Coordinates of N, CA and C in Angstrom, one line a residue:
X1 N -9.5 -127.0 115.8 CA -8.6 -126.1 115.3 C -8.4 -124.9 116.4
X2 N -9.5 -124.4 117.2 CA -9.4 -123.4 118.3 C -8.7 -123.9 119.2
X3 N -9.0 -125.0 119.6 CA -7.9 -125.8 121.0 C -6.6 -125.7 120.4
X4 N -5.7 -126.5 119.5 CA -4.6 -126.3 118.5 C -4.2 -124.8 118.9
X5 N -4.7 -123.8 118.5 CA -4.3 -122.7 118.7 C -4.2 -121.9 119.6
X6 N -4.8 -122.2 120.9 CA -4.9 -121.6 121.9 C -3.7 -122.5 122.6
X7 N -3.8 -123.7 122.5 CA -2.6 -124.7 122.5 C -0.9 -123.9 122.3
X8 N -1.0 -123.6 121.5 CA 0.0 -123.1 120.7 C 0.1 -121.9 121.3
X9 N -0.5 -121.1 121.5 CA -0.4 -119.3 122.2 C 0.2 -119.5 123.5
X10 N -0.5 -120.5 124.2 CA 0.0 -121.0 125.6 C 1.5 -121.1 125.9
X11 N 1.7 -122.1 124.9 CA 3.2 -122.6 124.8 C 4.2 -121.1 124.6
X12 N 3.9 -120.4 123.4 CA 4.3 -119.4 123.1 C 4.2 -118.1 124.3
X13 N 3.2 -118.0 124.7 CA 3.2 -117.1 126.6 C 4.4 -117.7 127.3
X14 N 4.4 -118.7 127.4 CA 5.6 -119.7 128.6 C 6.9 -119.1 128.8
X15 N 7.1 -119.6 127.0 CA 8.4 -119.3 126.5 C 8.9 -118.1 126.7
X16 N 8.4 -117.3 126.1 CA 8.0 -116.0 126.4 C 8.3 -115.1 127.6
X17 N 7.7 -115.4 128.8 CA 7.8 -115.2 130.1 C 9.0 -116.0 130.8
X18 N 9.4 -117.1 130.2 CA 10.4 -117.9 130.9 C 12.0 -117.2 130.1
X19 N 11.2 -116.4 129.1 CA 12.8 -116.0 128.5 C 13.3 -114.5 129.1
X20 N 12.3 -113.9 129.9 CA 12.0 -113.0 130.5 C 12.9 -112.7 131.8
X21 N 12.2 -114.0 132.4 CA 12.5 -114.1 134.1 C 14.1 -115.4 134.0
X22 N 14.4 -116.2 133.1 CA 15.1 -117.4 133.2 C 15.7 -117.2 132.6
X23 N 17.4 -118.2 132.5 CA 18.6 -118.0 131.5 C 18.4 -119.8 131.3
X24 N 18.5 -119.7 130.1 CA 18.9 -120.8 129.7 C 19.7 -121.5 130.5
X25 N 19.3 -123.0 130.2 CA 20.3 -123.9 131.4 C 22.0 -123.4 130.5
X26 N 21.9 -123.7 129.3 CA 23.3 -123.7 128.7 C 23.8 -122.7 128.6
X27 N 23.4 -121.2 128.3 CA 23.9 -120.3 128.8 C 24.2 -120.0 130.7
X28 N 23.6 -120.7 131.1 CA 23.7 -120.3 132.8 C 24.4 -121.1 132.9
X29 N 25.1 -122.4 132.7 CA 26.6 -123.6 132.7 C 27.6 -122.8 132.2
X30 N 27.5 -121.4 131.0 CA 28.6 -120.9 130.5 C 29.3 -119.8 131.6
X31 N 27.6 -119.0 132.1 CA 28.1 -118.3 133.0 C 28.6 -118.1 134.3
X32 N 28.3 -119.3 134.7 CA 28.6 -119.8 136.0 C 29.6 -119.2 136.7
X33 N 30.8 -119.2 136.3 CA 32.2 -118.5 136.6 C 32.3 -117.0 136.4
X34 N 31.5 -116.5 135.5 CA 31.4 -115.0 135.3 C 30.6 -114.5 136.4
X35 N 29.4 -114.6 136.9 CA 28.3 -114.3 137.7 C 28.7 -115.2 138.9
X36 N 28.2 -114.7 139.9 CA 27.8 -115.0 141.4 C 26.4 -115.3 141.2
X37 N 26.4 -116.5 141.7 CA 24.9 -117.4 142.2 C 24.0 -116.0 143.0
X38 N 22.4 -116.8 142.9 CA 21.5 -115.8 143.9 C 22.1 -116.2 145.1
X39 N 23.0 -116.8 145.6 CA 23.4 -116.9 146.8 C 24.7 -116.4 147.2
X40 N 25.4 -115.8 145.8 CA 26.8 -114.8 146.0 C 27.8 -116.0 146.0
X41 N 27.3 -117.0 145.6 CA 28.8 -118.1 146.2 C 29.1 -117.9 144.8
X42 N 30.6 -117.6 144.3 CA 31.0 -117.8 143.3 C 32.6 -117.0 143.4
X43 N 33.5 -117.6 142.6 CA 35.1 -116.6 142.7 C 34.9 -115.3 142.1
X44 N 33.9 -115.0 141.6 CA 33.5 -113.3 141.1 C 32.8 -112.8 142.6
X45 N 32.7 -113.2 143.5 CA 32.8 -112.4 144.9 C 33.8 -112.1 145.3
X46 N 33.4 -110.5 145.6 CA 35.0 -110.0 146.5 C 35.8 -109.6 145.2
X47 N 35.6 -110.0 144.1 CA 36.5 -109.3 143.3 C 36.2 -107.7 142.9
X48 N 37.1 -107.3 142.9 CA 36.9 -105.5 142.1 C 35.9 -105.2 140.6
X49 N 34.6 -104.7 141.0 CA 34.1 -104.2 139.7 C 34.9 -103.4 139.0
X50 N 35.0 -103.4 138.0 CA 35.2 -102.5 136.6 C 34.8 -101.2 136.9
X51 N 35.1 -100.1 136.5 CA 34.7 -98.8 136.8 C 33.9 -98.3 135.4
X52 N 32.5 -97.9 135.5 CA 32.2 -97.4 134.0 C 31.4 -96.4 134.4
X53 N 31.2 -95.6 132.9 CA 30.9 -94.3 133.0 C 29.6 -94.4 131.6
X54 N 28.5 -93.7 131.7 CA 27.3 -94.4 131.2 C 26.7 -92.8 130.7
X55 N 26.3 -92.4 129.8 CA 25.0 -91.1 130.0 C 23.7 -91.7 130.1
X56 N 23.1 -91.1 130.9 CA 22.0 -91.4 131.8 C 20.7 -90.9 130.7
X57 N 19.5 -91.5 130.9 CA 18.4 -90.7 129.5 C 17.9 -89.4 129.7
X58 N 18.6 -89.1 131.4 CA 18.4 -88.0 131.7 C 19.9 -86.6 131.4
X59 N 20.6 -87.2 130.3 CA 22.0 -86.8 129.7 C 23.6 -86.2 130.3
X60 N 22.7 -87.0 131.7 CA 23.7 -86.7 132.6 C 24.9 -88.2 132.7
X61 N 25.7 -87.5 133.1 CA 26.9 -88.9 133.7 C 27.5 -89.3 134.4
X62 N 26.9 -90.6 134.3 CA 27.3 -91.7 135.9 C 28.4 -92.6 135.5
X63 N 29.4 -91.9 136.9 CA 30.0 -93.4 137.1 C 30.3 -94.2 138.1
X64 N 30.6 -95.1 138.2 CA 30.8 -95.6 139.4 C 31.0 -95.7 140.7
X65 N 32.1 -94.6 140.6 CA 33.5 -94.1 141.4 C 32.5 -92.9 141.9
X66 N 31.3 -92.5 141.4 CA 30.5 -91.4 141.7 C 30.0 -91.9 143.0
X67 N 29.9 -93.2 143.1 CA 29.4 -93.6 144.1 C 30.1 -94.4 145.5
X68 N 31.6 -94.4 145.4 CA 32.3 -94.5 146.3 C 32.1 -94.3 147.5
X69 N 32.1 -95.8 148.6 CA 31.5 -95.8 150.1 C 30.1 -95.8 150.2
X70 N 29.4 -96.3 149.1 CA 28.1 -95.9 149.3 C 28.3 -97.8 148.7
X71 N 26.9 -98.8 149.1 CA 26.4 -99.8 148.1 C 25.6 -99.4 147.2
X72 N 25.9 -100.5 145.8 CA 25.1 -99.9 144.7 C 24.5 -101.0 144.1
X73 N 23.0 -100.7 143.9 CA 22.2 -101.7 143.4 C 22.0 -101.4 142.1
X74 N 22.6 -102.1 141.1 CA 22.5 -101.9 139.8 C 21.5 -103.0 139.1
X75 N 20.6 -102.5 138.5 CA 19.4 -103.4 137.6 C 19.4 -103.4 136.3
X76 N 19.9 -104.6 136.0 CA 19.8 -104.6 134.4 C 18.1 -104.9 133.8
X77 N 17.3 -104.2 132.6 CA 16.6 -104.7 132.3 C 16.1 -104.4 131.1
X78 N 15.0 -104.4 130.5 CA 14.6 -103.9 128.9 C 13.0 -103.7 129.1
X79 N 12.6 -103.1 128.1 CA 11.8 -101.9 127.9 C 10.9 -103.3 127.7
X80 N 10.8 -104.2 126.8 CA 9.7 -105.7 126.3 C 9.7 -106.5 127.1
X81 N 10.3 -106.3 128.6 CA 10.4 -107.7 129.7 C 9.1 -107.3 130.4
X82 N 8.3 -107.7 130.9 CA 7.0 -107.4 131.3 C 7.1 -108.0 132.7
X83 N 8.3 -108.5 133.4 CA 8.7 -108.9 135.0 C 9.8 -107.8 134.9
X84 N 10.6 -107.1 133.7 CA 11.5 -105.9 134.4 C 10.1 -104.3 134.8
X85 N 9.4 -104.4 133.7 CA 8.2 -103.5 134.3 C 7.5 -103.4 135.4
X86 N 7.0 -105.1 136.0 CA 6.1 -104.8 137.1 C 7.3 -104.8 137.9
X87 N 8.2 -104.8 137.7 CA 9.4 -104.4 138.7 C 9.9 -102.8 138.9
X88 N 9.8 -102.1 137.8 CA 9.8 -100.3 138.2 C 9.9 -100.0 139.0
X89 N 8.3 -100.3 139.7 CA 7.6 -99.2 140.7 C 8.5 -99.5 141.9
X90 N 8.7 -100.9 142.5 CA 9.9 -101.4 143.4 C 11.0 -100.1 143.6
X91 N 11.2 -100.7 142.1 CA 13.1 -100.0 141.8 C 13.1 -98.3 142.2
X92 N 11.4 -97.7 141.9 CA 11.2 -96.4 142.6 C 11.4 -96.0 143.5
X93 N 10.4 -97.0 144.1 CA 10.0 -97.0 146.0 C 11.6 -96.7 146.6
X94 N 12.4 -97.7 146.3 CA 13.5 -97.9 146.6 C 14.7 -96.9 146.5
X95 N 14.9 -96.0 145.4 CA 15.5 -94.8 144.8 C 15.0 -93.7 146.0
X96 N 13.5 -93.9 146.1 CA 13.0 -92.6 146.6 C 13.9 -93.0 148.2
X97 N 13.7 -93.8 149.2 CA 13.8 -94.4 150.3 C 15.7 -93.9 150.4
X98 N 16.2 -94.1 149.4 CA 17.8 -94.2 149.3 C 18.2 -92.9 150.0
X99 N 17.7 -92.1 150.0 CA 18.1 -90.7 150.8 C 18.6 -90.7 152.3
X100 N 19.7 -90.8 152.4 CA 20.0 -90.7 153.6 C 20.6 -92.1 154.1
X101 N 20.6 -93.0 152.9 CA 20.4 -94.3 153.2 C 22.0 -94.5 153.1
X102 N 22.9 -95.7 153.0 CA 24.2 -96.5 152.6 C 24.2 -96.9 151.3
X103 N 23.2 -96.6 150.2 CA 23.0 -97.4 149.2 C 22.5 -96.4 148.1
X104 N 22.5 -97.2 147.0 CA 22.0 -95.8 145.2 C 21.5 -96.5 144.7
X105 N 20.5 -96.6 144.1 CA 20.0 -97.3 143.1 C 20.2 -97.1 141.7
X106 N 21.0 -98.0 140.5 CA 20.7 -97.4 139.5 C 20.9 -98.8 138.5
X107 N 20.0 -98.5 137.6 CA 19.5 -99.2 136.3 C 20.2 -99.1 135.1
X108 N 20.1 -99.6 134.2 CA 21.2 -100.4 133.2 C 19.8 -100.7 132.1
X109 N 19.9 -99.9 130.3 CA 18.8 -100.4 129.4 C 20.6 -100.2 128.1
X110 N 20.3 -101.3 127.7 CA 21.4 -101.8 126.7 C 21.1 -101.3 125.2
X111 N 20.6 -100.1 124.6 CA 19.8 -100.1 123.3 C 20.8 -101.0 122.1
X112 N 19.6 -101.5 121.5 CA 19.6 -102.5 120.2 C 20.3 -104.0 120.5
X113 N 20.8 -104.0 122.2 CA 20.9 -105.5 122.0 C 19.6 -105.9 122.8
X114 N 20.2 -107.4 122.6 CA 19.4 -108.4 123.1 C 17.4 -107.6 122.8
X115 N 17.1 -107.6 122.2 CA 16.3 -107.0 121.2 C 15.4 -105.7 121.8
X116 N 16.3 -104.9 122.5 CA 15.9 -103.3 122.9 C 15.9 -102.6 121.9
X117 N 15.4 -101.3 122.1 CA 14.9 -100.3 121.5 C 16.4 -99.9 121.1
X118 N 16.0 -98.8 120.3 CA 17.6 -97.9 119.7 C 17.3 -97.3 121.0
X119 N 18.5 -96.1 121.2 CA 18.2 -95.3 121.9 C 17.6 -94.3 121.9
X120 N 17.7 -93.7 120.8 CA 16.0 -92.6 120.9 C 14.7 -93.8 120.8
X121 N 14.3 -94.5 120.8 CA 13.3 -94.6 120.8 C 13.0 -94.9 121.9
X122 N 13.8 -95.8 122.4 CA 13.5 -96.0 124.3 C 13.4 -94.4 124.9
X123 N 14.4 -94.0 124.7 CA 14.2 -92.6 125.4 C 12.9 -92.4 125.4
X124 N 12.1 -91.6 123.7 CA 11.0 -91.1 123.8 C 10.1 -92.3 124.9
X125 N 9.9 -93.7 124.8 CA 9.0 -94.4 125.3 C 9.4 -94.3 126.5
X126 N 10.6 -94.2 127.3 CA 10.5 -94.1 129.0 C 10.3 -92.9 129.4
X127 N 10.0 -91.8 128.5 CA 9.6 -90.5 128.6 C 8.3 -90.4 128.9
X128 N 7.3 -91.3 128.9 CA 5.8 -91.8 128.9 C 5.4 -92.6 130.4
X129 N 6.8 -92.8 131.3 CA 6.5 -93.4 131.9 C 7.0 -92.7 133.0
X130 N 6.1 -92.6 134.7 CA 6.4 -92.2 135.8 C 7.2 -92.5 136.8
X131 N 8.3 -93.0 136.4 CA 9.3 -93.2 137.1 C 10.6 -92.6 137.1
X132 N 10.8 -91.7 138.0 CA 11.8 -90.4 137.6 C 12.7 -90.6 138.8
X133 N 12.5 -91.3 140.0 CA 13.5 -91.3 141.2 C 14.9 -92.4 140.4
X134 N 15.0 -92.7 140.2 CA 16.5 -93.7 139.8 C 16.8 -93.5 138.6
X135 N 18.0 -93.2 138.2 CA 18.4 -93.2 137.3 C 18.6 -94.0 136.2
X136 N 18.4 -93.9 134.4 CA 18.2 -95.2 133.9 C 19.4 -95.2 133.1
X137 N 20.9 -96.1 133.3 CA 21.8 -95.4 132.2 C 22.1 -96.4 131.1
X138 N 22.3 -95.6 129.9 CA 21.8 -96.5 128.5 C 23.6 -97.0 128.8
X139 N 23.7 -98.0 128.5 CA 24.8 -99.1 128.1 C 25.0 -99.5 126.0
X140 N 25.4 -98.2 125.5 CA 24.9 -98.1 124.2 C 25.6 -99.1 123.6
X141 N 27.1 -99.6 124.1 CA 28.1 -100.3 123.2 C 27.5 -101.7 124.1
X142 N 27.2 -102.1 124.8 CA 27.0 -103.3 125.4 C 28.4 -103.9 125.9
X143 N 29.1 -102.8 126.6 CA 29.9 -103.4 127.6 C 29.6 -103.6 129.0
X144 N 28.7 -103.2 129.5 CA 28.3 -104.3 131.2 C 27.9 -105.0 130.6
X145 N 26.9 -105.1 129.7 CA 26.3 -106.7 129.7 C 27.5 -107.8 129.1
X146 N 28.6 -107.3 128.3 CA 29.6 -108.4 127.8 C 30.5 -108.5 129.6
X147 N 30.5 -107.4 130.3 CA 31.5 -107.1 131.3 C 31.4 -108.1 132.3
X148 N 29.4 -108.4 132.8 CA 29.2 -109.0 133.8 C 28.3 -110.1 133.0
X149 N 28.6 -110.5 131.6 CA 27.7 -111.9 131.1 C 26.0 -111.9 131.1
X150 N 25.4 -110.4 131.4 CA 24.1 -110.0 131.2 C 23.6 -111.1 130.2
X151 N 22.5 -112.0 130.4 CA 22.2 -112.6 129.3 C 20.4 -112.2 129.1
X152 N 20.0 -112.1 130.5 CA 18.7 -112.7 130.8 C 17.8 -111.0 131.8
X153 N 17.0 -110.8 131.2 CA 16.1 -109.5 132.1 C 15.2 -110.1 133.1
X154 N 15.4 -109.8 134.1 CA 15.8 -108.7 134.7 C 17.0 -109.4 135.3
X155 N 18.3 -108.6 135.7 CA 19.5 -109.4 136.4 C 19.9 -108.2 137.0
X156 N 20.3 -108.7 138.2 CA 21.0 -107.3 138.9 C 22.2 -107.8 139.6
X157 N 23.5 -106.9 139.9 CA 24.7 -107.0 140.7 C 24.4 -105.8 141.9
X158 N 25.0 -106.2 143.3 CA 25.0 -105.8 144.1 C 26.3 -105.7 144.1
X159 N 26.7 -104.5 144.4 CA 28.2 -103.8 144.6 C 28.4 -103.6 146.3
X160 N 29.3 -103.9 146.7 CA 29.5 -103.2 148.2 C 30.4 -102.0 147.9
X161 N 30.4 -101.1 149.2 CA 30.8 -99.5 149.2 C 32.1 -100.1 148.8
X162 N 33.2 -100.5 149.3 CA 34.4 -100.5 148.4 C 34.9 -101.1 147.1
X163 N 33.3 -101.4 146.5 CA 33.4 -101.4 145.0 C 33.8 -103.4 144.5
X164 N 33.7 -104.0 145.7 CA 33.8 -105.4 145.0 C 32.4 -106.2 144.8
X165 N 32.1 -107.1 144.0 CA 30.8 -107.9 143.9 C 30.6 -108.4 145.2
X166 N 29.2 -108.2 145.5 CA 29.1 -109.0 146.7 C 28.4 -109.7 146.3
X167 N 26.8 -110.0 144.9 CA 26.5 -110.8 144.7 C 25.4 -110.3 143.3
X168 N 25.3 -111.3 142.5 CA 24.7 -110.8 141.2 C 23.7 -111.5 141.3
X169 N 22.6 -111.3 140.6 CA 21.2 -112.4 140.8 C 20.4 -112.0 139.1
X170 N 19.9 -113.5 138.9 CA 19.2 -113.5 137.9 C 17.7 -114.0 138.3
X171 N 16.9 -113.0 137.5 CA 15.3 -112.8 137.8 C 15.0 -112.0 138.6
X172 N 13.6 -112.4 138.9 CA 12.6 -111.6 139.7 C 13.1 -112.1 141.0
X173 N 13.6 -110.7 141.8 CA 13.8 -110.5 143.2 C 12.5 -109.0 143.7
X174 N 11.9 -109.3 145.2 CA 10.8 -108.4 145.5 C 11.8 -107.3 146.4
X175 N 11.4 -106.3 146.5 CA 12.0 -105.5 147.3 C 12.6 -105.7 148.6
X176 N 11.7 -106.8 149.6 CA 12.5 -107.1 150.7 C 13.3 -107.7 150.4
X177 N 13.8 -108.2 149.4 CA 14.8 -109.1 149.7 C 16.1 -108.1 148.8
X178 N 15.4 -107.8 148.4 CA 16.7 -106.5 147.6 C 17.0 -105.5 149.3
X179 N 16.3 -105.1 149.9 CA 16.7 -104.2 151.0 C 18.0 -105.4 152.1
X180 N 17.0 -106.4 152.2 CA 18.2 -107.9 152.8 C 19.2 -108.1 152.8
X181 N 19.3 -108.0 151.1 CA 20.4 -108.1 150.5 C 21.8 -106.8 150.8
X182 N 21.2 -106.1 150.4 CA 21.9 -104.3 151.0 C 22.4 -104.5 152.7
X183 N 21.1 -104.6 153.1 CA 21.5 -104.7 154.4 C 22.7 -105.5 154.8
X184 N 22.9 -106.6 154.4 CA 23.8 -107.7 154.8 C 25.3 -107.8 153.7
X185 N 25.4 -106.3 153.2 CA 26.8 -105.9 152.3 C 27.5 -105.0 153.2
X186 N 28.8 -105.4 152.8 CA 29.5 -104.4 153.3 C 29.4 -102.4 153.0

C-alpha cells in the first residue's frame, strides 16, 4: 500500500513540474502560428508587438512605448510555478545589470487566471519576497496572455528596440542564454 502511494505521489510531482516548465503537445500544435519557436523561427517574427499599458504591484505604469529603442525582456510567470521562482533571482541579477545596458527587464503575473492569486493576494505574498530590481506588472484582464497565446509558466517574449518580436520561448531558459539572446536582437 506504501509503494502504491508513493507510486502515485511520484506520478503526481511529474505532472506537476511538467505542467510548470511544458505546454502540452496539443495546446503547443494550436500555438504554433501565434508564438515564435525557442529558435524565433515563426511568421510572428518581425511582426509589430501590440502596445500595452499594465499597473505594476509597485502602482506605477508601464508601457511599452515607455521603452522605445531599448530591447525588452518580458517574463511571463505565476506565484505556484516552482521553475518561475528558482527563476527570480536570475530575472534580478539581470534587472540589476540592465543599467546602462540596451535592454529592461520586465515581468508579467496574470491574477485569477490560469490558477494565480487575486491580485491583492499576490501583491501581499510578493510583498514577502526580495526581489525589488524588475518590475512585476499584473495583466488583470488577461490580455497578453490571450495577446501572445501565454499558456504555460514560465514563457517569455523578447522584443527588439523597434518593438517587433524577435523571439518568444517557452520554459526554463538560464540567464546566459537570456543575455545571448539580447545580445543577438536588434
Amino acid at each position: 500500500m506504501k509503494k502504491l502511494a508513493l507510486v502515485a505521489a511520484g506520478f503526481l510531482c511529474t505532472g506537476l513540474l511538467g505542467a510548470c516548465s511544458n505546454q502540452g503537445m496539443e495546446s503547443s500544435n494550436k500555438s504554433e502560428t501565434k508564438q515564435t519557436s525557442t529558435t524565433g523561427s515563426s511568421e510572428q517574427a518581425g511582426k509589430k508587438v501590440q502596445e500595452f499599458s499594465l499597473q505594476g504591484v509597485d502602482g506605477k505604469t508601464y508601457r511599452l512605448s515607455d521603452y522605445k529603442g531599448k530591447k525588452v525582456y518580458l517574463k511571463f510567470w505565476a506565484s505556484w510555478c516552482s521553475i518561475c521562482l528558482s527563476t527570480l533571482e536570475d530575472t534580478n541579477e539581470l534587472a540589476k545589470e540592465e543599467s546602462g545596458k540596451d535592454y529592461v527587464v520586465l515581468s508579467v503575473v496574470a491574477p485569477t487566471f490560469n490558477g494565480e492569486k487575486s491580485a491583492a493576494d499576490f501583491k501581499n505574498w510578493y510583498q514577502s519576497l526580495d526581489y525589488k530590481d524588475f518590475p512585476v506588472l499584473l495583466d488583470s484582464k488577461g490580455e497578453l496572455l490571450k495577446e501572445y497565446g501565454i499558456r504555460s509558466y514560465p514563457s517569455a517574449l523578447f522584443i527588439n528596440s523597434d518593438g517587433t518580436l524577435a523571439k518568444s520561448h517557452i520554459g526554463y531558459m538560464n540567464k546566459e542564454d537570456i543575455l545571448k539572446t539580447l545580445e543577438n536582437m536588434q
